[in-house]
Every structure is written in structure tokens, then in C-alpha cells.
PDB file of C-alpha atoms in Angstrom:
ATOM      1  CA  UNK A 202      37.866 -62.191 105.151  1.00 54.00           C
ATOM      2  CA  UNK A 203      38.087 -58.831 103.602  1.00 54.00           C
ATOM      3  CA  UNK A 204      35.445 -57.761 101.043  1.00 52.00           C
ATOM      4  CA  UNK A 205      36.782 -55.436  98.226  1.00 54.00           C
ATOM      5  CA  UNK A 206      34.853 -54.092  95.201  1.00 55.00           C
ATOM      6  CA  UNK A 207      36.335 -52.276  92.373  1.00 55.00           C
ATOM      7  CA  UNK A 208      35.483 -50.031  89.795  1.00 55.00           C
ATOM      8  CA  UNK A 209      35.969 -51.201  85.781  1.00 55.00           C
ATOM      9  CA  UNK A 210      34.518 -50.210  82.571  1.00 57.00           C
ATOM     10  CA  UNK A 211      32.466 -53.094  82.666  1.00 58.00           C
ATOM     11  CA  UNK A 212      31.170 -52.457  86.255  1.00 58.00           C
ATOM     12  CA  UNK A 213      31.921 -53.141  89.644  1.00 60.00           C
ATOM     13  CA  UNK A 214      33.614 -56.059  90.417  1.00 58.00           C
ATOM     14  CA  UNK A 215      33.527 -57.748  94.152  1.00 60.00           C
ATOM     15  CA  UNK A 216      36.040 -60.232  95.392  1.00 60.00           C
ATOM     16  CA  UNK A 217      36.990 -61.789  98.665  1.00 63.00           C
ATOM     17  CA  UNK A 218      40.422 -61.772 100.143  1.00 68.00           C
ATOM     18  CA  UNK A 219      40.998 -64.255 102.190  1.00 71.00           C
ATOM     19  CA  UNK A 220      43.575 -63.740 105.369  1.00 76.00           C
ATOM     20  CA  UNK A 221      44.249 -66.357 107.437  1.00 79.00           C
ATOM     21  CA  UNK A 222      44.809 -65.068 111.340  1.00 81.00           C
ATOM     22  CA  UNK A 223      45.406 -67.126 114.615  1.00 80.00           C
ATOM     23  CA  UNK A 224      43.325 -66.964 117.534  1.00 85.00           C
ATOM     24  CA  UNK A 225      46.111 -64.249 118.828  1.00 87.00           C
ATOM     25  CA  UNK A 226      45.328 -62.057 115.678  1.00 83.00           C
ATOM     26  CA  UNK A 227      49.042 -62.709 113.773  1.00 86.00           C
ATOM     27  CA  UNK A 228      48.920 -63.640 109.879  1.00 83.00           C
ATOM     28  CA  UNK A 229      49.420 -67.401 108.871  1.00 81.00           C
ATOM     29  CA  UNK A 230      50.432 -68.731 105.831  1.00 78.00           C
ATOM     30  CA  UNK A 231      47.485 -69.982 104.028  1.00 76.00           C
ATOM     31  CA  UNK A 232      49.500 -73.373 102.846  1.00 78.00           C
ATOM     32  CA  UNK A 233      52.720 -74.658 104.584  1.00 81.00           C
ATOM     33  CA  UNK A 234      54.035 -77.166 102.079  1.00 87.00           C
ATOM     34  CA  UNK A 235      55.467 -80.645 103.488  1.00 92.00           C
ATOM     35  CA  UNK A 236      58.489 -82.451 102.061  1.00 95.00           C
ATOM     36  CA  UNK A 237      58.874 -86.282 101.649  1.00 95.00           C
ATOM     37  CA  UNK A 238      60.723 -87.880 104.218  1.00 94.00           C
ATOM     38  CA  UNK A 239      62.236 -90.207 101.780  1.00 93.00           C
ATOM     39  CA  UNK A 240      63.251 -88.407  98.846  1.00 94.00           C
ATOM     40  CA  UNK A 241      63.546 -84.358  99.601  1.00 92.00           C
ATOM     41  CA  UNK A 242      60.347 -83.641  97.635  1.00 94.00           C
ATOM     42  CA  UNK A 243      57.908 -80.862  98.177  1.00 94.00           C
ATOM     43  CA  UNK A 244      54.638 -82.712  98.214  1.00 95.00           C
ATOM     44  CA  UNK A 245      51.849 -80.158  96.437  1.00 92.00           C
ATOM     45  CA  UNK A 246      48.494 -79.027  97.476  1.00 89.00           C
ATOM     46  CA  UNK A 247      47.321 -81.045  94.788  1.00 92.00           C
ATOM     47  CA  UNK A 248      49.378 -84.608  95.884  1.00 92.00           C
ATOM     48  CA  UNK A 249      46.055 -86.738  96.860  1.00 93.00           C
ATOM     49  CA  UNK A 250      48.560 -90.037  96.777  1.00 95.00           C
ATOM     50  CA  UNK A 251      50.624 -88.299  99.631  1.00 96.00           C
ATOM     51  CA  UNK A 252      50.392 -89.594 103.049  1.00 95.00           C
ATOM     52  CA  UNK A 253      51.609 -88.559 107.106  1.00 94.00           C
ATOM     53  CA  UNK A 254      52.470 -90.937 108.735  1.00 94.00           C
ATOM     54  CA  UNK A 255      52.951 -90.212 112.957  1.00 92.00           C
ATOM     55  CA  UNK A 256      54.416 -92.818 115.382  1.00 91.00           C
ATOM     56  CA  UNK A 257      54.086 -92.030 119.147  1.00 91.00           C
ATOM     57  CA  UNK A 258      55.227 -92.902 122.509  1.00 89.00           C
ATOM     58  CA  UNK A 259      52.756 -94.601 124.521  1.00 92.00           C
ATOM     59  CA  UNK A 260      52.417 -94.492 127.976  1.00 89.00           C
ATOM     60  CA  UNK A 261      52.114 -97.757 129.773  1.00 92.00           C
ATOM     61  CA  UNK A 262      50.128 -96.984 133.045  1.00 92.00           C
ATOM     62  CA  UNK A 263      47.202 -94.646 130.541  1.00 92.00           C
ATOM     63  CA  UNK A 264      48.079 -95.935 127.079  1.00 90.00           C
ATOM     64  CA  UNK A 265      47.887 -92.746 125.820  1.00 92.00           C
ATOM     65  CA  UNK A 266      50.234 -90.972 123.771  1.00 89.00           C
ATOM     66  CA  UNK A 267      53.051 -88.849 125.635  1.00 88.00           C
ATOM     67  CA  UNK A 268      53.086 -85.410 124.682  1.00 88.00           C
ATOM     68  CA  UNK A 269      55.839 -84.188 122.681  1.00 85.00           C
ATOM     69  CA  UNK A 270      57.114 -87.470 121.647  1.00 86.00           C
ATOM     70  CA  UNK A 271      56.140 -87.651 117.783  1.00 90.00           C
ATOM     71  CA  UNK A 272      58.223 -88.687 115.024  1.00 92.00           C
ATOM     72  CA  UNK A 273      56.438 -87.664 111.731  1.00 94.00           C
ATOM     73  CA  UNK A 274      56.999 -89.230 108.444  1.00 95.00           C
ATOM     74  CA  UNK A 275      55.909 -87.657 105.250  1.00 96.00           C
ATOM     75  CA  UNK A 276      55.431 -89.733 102.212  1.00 96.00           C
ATOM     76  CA  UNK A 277      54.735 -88.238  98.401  1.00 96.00           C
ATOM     77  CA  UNK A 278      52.302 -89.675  96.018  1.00 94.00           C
ATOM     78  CA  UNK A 279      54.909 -90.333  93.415  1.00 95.00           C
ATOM     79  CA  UNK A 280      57.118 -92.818  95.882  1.00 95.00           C
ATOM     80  CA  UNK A 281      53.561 -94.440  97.107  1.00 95.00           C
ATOM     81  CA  UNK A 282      52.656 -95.061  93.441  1.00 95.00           C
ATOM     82  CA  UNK A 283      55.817 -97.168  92.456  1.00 94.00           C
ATOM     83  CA  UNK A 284      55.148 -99.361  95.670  1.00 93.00           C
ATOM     84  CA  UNK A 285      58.306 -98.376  97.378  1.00 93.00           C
ATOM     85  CA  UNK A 286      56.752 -96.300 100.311  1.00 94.00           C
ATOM     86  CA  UNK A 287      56.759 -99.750 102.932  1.00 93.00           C
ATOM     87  CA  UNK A 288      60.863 -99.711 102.786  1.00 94.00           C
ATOM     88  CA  UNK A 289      60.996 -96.204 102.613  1.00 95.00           C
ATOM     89  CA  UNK A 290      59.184 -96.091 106.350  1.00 94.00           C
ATOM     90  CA  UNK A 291      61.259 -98.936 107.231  1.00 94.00           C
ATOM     91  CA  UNK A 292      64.347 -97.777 106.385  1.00 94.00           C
ATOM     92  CA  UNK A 293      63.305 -94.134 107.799  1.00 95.00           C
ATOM     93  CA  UNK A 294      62.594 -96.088 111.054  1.00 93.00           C
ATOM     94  CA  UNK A 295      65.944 -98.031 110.968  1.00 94.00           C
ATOM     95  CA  UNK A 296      67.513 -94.812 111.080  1.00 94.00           C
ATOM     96  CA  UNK A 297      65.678 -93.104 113.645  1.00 92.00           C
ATOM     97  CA  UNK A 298      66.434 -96.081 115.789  1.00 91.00           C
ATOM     98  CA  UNK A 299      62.689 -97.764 116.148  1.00 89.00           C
ATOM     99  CA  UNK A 300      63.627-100.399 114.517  1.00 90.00           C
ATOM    100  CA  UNK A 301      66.915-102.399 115.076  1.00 90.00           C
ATOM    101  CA  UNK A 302      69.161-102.413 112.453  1.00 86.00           C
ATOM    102  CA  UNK A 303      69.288-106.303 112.073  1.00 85.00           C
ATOM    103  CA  UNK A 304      65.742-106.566 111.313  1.00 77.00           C
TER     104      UNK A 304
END
């Protein structure tokens, strides 16, 4: 965080800017925005309806999850609202082959 104060008829006027670093010192983007899985759409900052969904390989032997192996499924507010989000993640499964097609 960077503290700046400038100089107006009124006064001086302070503000923060905020940069967001990494632990190696590189800038970040303050907000990555995600898109729906189902229907293309950028889901906003402001999308409080919007759900991630992750499923994950399991190891037998620990039962933990196995590094790496993540499929990711990003649902808007707008889709959950109309009730259609269940056979959106259904049909996003059938298609990445969790599910069989017959089912």
C-alpha cells in the first residue's frame, strides 16, 4: 500500500493506493473475473448468487485428493436463480465424461 497526499485549494488530500504484489514481489491483478461454465458469462464482483463448484480425484489408499486433478465448474447467479444450475452441472459433467452419457 502506497500512501499519497496531494495538494488542492481546499487542502491536502490523502489517499491509499492499493497494489497487490506476490510473495516474489511481481504485480497481480487486484480481481480476475470468472466466467460461467454454462453459459459464457462473466460473473461480477458483485454476483453473490454465483457459485464454484470443484470435483476431485480421490485417492483410494489416503482418500485424499490427488494433486492436479481438478475439474472446476463455475456457475452465475442469474442461471442459479431460474433453477437451471442442477442440469447445467450435469450436463457439464456428461461432457467432461464423469458421468455416462446414458444416465
Amino acid at each position: 500500500m502506497i500512501k499519497k497526499t496531494l495538494g488542492t485549494k481546499q487542502g491536502l488530500l490523502s489517499f491509499h493506493l492499493l497494489i497487490m504484489q506476490n510473495d516474489e514481489g511481481a504485480l497481480v491483478e487486484l480481481y480476475i473475473p470468472r466466467k460461467c461454465s454454462s453459459s459464457s458469462r462473466i460473473i461480477a464482483a458483485t454476483d453473490h448468487a454465483a457459485v464454484q463448484i470443484d470435483l476431485v480425484d480421490v485417492d483410494p489408499k489416503t482418500g485424499r485428493m490427488v494433486p492436479g486433478k481438478v475439474i472446476r465448474y463455475a456457475i452465475c447467479g442469474e442461471i442459479r436463480c431460474m433453477g437451471e444450475s442442477d442440469d447445467c452441472i450435469l450436463r457439464l459433467a456428461k461432457r467432461d465424461g464423469l458421468i455416462p452419457s446414458s444416465f
